[in-house]
Structure formats: C-alpha cells, structure tokens
Short mmCIF file of C-alpha atoms and ligand atoms in Angstrom, two decimals:
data_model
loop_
_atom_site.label_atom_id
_atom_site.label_comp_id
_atom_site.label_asym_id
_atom_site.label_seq_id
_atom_site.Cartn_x
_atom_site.Cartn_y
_atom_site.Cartn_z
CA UNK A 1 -15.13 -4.92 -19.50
CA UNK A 2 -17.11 -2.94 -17.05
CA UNK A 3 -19.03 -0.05 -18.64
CA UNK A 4 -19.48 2.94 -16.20
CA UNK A 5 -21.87 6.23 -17.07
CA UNK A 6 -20.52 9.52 -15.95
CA UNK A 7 -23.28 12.24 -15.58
CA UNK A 8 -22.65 15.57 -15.59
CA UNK A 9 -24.40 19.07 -15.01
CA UNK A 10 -23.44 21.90 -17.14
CA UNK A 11 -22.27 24.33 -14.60
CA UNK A 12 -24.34 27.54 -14.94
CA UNK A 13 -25.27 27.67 -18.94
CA UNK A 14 -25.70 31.06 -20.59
CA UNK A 15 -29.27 31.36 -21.98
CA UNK A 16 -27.46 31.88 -25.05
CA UNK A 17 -25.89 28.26 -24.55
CA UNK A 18 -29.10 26.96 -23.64
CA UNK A 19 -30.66 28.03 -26.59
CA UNK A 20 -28.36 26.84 -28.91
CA UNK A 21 -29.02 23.47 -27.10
CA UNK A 22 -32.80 23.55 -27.29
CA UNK A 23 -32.35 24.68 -31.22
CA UNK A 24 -30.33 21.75 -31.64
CA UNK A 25 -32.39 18.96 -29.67
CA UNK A 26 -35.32 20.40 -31.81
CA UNK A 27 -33.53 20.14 -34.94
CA UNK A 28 -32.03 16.62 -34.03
CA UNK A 29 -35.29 15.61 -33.07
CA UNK A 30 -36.97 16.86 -36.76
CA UNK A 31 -33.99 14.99 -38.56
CA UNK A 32 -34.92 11.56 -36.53
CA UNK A 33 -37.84 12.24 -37.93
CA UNK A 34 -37.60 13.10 -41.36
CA UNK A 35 -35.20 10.21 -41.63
CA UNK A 36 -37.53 7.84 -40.29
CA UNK A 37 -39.88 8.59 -42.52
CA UNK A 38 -37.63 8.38 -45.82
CA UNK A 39 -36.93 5.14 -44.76
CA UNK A 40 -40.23 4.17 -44.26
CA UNK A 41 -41.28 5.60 -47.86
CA UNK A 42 -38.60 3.38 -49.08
CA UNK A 43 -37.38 1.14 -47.10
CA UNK A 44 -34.16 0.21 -49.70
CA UNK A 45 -33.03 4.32 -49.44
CA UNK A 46 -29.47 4.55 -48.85
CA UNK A 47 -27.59 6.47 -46.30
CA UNK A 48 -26.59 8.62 -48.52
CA UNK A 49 -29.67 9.54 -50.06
CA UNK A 50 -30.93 9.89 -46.83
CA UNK A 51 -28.26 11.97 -45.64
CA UNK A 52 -29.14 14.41 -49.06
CA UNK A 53 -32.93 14.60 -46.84
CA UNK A 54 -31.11 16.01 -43.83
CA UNK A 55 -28.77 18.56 -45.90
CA UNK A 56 -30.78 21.56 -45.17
CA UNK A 57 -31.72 20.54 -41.45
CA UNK A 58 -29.37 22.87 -39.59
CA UNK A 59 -27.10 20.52 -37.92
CA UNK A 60 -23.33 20.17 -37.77
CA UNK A 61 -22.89 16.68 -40.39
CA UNK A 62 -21.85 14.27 -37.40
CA UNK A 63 -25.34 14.90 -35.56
CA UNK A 64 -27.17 14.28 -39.13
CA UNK A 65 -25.42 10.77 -39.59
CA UNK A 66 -26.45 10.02 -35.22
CA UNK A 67 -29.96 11.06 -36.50
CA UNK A 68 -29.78 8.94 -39.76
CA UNK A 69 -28.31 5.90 -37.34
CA UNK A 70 -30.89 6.05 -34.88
CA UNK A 71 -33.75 6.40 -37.22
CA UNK A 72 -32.62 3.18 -39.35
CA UNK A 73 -32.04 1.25 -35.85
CA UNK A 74 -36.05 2.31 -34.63
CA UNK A 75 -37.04 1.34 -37.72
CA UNK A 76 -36.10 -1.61 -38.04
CA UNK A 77 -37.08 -2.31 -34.21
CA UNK A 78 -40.18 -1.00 -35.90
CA UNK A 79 -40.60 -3.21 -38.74
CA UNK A 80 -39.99 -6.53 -36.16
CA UNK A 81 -42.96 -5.50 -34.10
CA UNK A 82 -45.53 -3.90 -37.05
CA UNK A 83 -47.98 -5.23 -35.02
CA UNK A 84 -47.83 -4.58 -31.86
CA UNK A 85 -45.91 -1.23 -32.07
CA UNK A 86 -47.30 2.18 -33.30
CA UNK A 87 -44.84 3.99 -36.22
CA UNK A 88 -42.11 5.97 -34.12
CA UNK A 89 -42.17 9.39 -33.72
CA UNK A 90 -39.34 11.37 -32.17
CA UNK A 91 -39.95 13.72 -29.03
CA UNK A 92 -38.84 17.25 -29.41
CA UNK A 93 -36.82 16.64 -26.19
CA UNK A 94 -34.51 13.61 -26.79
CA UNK A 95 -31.26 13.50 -25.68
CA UNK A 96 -28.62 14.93 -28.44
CA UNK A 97 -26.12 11.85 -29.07
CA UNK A 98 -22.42 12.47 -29.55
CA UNK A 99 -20.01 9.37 -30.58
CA UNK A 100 -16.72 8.83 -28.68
CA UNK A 101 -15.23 10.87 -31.27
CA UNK A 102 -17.37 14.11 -30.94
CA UNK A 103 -17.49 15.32 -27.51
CA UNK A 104 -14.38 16.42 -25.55
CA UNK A 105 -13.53 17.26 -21.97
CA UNK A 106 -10.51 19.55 -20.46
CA UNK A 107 -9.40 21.27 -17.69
CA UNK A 108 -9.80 24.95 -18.01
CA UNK A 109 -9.16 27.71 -15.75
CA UNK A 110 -10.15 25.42 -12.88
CA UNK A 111 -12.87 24.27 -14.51
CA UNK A 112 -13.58 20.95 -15.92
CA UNK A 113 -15.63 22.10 -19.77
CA UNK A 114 -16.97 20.19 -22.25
CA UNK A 115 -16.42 20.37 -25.84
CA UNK A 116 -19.57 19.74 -28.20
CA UNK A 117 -20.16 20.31 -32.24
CA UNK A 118 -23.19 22.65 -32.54
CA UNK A 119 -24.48 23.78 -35.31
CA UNK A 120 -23.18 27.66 -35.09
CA UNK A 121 -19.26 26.40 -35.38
CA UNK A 122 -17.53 25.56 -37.99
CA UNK A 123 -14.24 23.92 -35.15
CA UNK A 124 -14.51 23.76 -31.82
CA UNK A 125 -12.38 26.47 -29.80
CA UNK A 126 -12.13 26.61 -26.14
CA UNK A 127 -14.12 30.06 -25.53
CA UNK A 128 -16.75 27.54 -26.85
CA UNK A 129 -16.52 24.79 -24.75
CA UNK A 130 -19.05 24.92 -21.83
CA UNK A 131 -18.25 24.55 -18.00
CA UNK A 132 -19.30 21.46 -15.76
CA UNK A 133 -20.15 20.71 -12.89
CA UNK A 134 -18.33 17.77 -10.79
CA UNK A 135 -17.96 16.18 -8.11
CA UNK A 136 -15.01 14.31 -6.18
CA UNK A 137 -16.82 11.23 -7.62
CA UNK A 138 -17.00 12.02 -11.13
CA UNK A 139 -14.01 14.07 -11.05
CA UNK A 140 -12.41 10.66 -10.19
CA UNK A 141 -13.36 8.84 -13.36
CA UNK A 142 -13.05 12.30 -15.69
CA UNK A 143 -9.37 12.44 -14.38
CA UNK A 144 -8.90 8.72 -14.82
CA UNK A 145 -10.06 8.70 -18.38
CA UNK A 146 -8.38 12.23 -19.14
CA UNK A 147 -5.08 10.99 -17.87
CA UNK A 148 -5.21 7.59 -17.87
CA UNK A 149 -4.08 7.26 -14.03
CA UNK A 150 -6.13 6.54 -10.97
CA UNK A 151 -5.84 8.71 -8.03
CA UNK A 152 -4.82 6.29 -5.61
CA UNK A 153 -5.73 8.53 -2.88
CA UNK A 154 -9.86 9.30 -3.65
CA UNK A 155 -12.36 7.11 -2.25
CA UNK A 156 -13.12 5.96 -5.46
CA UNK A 157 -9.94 4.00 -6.49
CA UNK A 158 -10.32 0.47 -7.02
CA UNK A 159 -7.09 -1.71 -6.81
CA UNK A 160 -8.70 -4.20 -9.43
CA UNK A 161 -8.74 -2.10 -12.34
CA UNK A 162 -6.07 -2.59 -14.61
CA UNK A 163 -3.94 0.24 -14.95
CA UNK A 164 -1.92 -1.27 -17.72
CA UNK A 165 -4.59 -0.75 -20.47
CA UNK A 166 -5.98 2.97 -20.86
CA UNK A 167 -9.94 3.61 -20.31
CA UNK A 168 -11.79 4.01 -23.29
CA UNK A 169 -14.35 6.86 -23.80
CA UNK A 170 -17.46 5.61 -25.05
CA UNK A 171 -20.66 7.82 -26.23
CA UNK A 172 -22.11 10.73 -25.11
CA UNK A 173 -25.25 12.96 -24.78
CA UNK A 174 -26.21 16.07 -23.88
CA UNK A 175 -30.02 16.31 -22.46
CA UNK A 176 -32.01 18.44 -19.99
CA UNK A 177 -33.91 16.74 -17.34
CA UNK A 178 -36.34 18.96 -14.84
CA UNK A 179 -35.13 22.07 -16.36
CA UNK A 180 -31.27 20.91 -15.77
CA UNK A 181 -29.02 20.02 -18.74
CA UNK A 182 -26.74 17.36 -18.08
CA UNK A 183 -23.72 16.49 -20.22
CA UNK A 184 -23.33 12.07 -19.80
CA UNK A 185 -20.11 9.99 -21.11
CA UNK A 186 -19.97 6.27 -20.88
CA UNK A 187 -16.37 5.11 -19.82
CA UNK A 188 -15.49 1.58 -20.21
CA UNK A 189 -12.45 -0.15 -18.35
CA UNK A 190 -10.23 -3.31 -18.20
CA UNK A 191 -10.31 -5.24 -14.39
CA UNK A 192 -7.14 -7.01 -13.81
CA UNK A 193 -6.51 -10.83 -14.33
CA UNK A 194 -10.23 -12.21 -14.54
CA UNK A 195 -10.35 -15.70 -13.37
CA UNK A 196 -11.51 -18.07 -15.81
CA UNK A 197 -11.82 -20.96 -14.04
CA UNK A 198 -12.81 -21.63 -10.59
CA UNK A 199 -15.72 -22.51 -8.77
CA UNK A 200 -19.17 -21.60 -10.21
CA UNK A 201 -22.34 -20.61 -8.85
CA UNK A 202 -25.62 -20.71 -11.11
CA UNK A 203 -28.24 -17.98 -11.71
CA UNK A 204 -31.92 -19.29 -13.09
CA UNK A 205 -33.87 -16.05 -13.79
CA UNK A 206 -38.24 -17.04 -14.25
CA UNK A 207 -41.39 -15.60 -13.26
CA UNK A 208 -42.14 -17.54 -10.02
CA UNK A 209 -38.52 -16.85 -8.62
CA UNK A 210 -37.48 -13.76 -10.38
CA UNK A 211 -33.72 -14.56 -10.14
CA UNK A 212 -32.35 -17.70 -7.99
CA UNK A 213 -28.80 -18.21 -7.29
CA UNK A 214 -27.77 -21.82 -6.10
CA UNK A 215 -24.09 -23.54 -5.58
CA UNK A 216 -24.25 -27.62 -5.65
CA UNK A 217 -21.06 -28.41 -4.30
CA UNK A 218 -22.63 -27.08 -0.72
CA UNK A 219 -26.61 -27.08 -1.80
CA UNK A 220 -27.26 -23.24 -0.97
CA UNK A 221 -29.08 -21.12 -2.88
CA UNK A 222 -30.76 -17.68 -2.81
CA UNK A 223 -34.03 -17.39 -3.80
CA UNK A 224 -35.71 -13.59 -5.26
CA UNK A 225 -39.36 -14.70 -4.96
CA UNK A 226 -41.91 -13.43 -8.11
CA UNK A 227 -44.49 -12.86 -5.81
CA UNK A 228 -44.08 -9.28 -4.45
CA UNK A 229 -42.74 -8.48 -8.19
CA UNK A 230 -45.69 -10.62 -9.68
CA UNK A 231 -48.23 -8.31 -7.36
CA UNK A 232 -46.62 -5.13 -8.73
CA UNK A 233 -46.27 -6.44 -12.50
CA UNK A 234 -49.88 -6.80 -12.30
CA UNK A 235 -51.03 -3.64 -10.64
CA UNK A 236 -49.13 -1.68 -13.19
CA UNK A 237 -50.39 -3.98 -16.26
CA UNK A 238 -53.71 -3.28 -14.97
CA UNK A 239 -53.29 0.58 -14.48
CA UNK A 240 -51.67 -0.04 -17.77
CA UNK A 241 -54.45 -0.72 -20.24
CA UNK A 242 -56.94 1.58 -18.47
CA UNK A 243 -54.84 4.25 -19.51
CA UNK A 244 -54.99 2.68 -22.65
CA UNK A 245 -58.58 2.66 -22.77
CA UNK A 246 -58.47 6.16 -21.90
CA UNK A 247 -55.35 7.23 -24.71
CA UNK A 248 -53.96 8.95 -22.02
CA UNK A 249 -50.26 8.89 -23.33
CA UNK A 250 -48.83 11.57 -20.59
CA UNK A 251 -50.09 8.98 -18.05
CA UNK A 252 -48.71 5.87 -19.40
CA UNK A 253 -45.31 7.56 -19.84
CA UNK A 254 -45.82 8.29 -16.43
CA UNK A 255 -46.76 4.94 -15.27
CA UNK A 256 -43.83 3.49 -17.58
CA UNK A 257 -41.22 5.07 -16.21
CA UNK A 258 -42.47 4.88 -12.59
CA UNK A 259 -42.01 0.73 -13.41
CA UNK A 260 -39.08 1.22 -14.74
CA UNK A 261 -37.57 2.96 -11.65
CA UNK A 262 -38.86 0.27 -9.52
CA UNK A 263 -37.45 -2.72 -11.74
CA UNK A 264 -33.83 -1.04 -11.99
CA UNK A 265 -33.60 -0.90 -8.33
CA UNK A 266 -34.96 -4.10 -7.85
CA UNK A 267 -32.26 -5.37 -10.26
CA UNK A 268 -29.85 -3.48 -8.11
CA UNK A 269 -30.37 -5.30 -5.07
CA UNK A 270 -30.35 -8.69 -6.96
CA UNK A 271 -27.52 -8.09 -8.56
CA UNK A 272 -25.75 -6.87 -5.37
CA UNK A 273 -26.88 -9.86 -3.31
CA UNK A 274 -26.16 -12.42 -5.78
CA UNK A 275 -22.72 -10.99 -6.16
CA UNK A 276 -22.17 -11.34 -2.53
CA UNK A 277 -23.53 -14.46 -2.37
CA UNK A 278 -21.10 -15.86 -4.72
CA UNK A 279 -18.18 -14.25 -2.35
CA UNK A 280 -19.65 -16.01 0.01
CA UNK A 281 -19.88 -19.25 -1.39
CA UNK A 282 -15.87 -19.02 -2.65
CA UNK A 283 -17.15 -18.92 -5.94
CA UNK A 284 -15.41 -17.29 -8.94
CA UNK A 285 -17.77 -17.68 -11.60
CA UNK A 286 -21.53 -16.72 -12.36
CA UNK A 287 -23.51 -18.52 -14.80
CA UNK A 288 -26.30 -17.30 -16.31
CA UNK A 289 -28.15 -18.37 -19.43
CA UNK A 290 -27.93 -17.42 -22.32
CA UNK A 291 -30.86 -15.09 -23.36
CA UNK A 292 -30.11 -13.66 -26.14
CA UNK A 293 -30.96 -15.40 -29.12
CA UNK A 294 -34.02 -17.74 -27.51
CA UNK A 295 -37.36 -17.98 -29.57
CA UNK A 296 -39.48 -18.62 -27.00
CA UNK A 297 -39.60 -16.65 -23.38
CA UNK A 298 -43.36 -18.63 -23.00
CA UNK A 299 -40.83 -20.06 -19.54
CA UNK A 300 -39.83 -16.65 -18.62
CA UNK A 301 -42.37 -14.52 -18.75
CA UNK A 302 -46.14 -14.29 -19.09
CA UNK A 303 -47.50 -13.11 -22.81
CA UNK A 304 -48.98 -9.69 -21.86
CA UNK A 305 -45.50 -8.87 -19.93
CA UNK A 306 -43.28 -9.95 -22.78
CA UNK A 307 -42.54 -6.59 -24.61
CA UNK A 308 -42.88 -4.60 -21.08
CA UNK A 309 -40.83 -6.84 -18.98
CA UNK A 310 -38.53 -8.19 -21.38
CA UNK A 311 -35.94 -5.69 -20.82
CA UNK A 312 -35.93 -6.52 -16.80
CA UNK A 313 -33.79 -9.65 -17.48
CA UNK A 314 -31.06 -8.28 -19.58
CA UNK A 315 -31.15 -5.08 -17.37
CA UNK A 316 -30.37 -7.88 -14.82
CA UNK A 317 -27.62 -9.23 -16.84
CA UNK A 318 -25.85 -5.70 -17.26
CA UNK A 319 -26.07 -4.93 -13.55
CA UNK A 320 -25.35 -8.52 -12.71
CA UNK A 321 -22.21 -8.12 -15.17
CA UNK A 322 -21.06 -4.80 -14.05
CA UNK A 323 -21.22 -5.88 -9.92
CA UNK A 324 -19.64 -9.08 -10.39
CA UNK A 325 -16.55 -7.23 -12.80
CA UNK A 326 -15.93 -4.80 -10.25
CA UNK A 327 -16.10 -7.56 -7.26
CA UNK A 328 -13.82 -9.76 -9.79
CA UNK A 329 -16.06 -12.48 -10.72
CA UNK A 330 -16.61 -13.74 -13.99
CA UNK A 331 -20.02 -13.87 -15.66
CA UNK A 332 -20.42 -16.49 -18.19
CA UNK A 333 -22.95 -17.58 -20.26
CA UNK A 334 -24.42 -21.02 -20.70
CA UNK A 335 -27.02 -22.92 -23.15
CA UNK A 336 -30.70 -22.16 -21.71
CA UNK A 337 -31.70 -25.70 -23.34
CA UNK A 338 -34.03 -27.31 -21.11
CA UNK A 339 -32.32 -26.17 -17.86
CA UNK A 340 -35.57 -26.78 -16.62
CA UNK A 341 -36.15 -30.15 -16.95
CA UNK A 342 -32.62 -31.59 -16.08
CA UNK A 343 -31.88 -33.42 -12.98
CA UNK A 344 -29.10 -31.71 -11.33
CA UNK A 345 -28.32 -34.93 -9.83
CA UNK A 346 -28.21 -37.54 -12.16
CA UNK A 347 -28.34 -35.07 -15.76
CA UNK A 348 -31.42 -36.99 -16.61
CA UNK A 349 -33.62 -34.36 -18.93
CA UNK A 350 -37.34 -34.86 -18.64
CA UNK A 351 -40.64 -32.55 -18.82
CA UNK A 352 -42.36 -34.89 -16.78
CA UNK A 353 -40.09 -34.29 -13.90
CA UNK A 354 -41.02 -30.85 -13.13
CA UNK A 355 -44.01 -30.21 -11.77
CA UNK A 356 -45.00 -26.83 -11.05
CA UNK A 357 -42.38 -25.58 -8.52
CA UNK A 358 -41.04 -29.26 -7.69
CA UNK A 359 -38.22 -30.94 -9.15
CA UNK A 360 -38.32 -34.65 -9.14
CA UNK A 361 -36.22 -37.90 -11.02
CA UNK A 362 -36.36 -41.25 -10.58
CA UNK A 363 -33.00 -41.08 -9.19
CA UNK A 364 -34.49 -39.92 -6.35
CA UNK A 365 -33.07 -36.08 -6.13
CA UNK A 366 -35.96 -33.57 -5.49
CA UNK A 367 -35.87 -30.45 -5.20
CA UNK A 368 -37.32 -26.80 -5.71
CA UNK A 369 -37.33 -26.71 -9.35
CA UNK A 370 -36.00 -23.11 -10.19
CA UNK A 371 -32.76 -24.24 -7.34
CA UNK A 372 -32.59 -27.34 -9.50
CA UNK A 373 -32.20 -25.05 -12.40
CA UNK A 374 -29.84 -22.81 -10.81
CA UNK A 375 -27.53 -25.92 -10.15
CA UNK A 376 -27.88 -27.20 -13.36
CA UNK A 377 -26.45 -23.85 -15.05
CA UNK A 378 -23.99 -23.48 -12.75
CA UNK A 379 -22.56 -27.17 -14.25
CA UNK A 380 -22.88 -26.37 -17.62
CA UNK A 381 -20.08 -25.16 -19.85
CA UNK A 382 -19.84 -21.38 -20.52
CA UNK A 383 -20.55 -20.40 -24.65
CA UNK A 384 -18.76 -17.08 -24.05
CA UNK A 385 -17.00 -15.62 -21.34
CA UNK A 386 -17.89 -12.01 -22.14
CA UNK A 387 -20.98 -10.27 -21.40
CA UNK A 388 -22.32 -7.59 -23.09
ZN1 ZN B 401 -31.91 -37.57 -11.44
#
C-alpha cells in the first residue's frame, strides 16, 4: 500500500493563529519532556500516571497522550543505545503531531481549511479552522481522499490505483519551517491487482556497491557503485567528529541534515532506476532482503557508519517500495542468510568462495560477487509480500 505525504502551507495565518501555534509547539515540546523524564525516574510508570504529570500542561488531552507516546517510543530507542546515545531532550520547535483522527480538512468558501484541536477550544467550529494553501497537485490527492474519487482529468491521476477501496488518512503535523508553517497529512492507497507471481529481479544493497540490481534469466544487472558514496560518507564522518571535538551541536545538525539531503536523493535515483530497470527486464517482482530483524550489519556497513547510515537502507526500501507500487511491481522480501556466499549457479554456499569483490565455485560460475548476490535473492522465496 503506497504511502504518499501531502504538505501543505497555511495560507496567510493571523499572528493570532500563529501564536496559538508557537504556544502549543512550546507546550508540546515541555510535555515530551516532562514525560520523558517521568519515565526515566521510573521506568515501570504507567500511562496513566504519566498522563496525571501532563494534567496541568496546557494542551487539549489528545496532544498530551501524542506527547506521552512519543516520549515512551524515544525512550525506549533511548534505553537500546545507553551507550552510545545522549538522554533525549525535546526541541522547542518540533513538529505538533495529530493522529488520523484529530486533524480535518474541508472546503470552505473556496478555500481548502484545516481543522486542528488547540488548546483554546473546547470543539472545533469552522470560524476556527485555518485556510491552506494548495496546489493543482495536492489539491489532487486532498480531493481524492476528501471524496474518495480521482479526477480523471488532472495530471496527477494514475489509472493503477484502485478506486474500489477508499484512501485512508494517515497522521498529521503541523510545523513551521524557515518562518513558514506547513500543515502535512500522510495518505495511504490501494494499487489495483498486484502481481504476485512473475518474473523477479534481485536487489543486493552493501557498502562496495551501494545497491545492485541483477536478473539471471538474461545475466544483466545494474550496479550503484560505493565509491562516490564511500568518498562522501567519509568526508562527512570526518567533518563529523571535528565538530564533535569542538561540541559544536548547531554545526553537526547542520552537517546532519546536509547528509541526509544528499542520501534521500541519492535513494531517489536508485530507487527510480532500479524500478525501471525491472520494466525493462519484463520483470514483475523485486526482491530485496530482508533487513529488518538481522543482528549483524558487520556486511553492510562499516562500524563508525552503523547508527548514521543505518537509516540509508531502509530509506531505500521505502522509496524502493513506494516507486515500484506506483509502477505496479511487487516488492518482496527474502532471507538475507548468507546471500553472499551462495553460488548463483550451482546454490553451493561457501565463505571461501567470495573473495573480496569476486565470486567464485568450483562449478565453475564466477562472477562479481555483489551481481552474484543480486541473482541469488532474486531466486529465493519471498517471507512476506508486503513492505512496510
Ligand atoms: Zn557453483
């Protein structure tokens, strides 16, 4: 089920508005924060009691029980990584979280508005609800998910998407960026019959190849070489513990996010080109391995990228998973056991066989090792069909 995210800007805010946001983020943000540290105190404290805490933060209940969620999930990210990971501390300008049943849009006096519990209103009237911004793109998908039909006549319809089952709203949040506030939904969709069967291509993500994507039955592959990403991984881990040296947090937020940007697009283009590449290759399926619940990423990724660059691969998979929906491919996911050391050939598994970036059994088959993995996934059996 594709997952898209809609992003809005609040179409000319009163400063009134505006502060009633800021008031908000700040007391959201001092709630994360109190919460975290209850739970912290004593680790066994229920929600309820930690919910009491909260009581005389003024917030409208639902955004108490976000802040209460999101404090318990970072601290028990927290308690996994003690060690490595400094106690969390909220910023004063997070994004305000709304669940799919909090936040509503309608169509207004020509205007699109959104609807939003804040913590001066008791219910939610329509004097109160706050004009956006749109666009013929995102007017697309708000009118899709608000009616539940596609205009068949914008730009942005796509045949695939089954019209038989309704979009669902997912999340929201409202957040100012650059001295802009920006109201963003996430809106998830059904395509229509998936194939489930069907030719496959594989996918071997690693460090030397960042992603390679191969098809046996004709020997092809695409291959995303590490090497300008390894150069850039570096510069940035080096630039990275100066900073650190220096405790210059502004800078290293900086420098994070500035990595960040450079990785998503990256994964963009992947994504795109491995998507295409299956088209190409008349294949239905993509299969990847399964990440997820692996102990060791020693294969994947070098010990001081792990926590940094861990994220890249499954920001991968999402983009990888989203693309190929949309293009109506499947994306399945196989067992990552020793895809490395089997013989695509012969199914022979041995360490011995590869050899830094060489592939080669005493059947004879050699080949670039990373391709030999790729081919290898692409034969094994899928452990889910569904990603995400
Ligand atoms: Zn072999």
């Amino acid at each position: 089920m594709p997952i898209l995210s809609i992003k809005l800007p609040l179409f000319e805010p009163t400063h009134a508005k505006i502060h009633l946001y800021e008031d908000m983020r700040a007391s959201f943000s001092e709630a994360c924060n109190v919460a975290i540290r209850v739970k912290r105190e004593n680790p066994e404290s229920k929600a309820s009691e930690i919910d009491r805490t909260l009581a005389p933060i003024q917030l409208p209940s639902t955004l108490r029980q976000e802040a209460r969620k999101l404090a318990c999930s970072r601290y028990a990210d927290w308690k996994k990584h003690t060690k490595t990971k400094g106690f969390p501390q909220f910023r004063q300008k997070i994004a305000i979280p709304f669940n799919n049943q909090n936040w509503h849009l309608r169509f207004d006096n020509g205007f699109l508005k959104l609807g939003v519990p804040t913590a001066d209103e008791g219910r939610l009237t329509v004097e109160k609800y706050v004009p956006l911004k749109t666009n013929a793109y995102t007017l697309f998908w708000v009118n899709y998910l608000l009616s539940g039909e596609m205009d068949e006549t914008s730009n942005y319809y796509n045949p695939s998407i089954n019209p038989a089952i309704q979009p669902k709203k997912g999340s929201g949040q409202l957040f100012c960026k650059k001295g802009t506030w920006y109201f963003s939904f996430a809106l998830s969709f059904e395509m229509k019959g998936s194939l489930t069967s069907g030719k496959a291509i594989g996918v071997d993500r690693g460090l030397k190849a960042i992603a390679v994507a191969g098809d046996q039955t004709t020997g092809e592959y695409l291959l995303f070489s590490g090497k300008r990403i390894g150069h850039v991984r570096r510069k940035f881990s080096n630039l990275r513990r100066t900073l650190m040296q220096k405790k210059n947090q502004k800078a290293l937020k900086r420098l994070k996010n500035k990595e960040q940007r450079i990785i998503h697009y990256w994964n963009h283009v992947i994504a795109k080109d491995i998507v295409a590449f299956a088209k190409t290759q008349g294949a239905s399926i993509i299969k990847i391995e399964d990440l997820k619940g692996i102990r060791s990423m020693k294969r994947y990724w070098k010990r001081s990228d792990r926590n940094v660059n861990s994220w890249a691969f499954f920001d991968l998979e999402t983009k990888l998973a989203y693309k190929a929906e949309l293009a109506e491919l499947v994306v399945q996911k196989v067992s990552p056991f020793k895809t490395s050391q089997e013989c695509a050939a012969c199914g022979t598994t041995l360490k011995t066989n590869r050899r830094g970036s060489r592939y080669t059994c005493s059947c004879g088959y050699r080949h670039n090792a990373d391709v030999n993995a790729s081919f290898v996934i692409a034969a094994r059996p899928p452990i889910s069909t569904a990603v995400n």
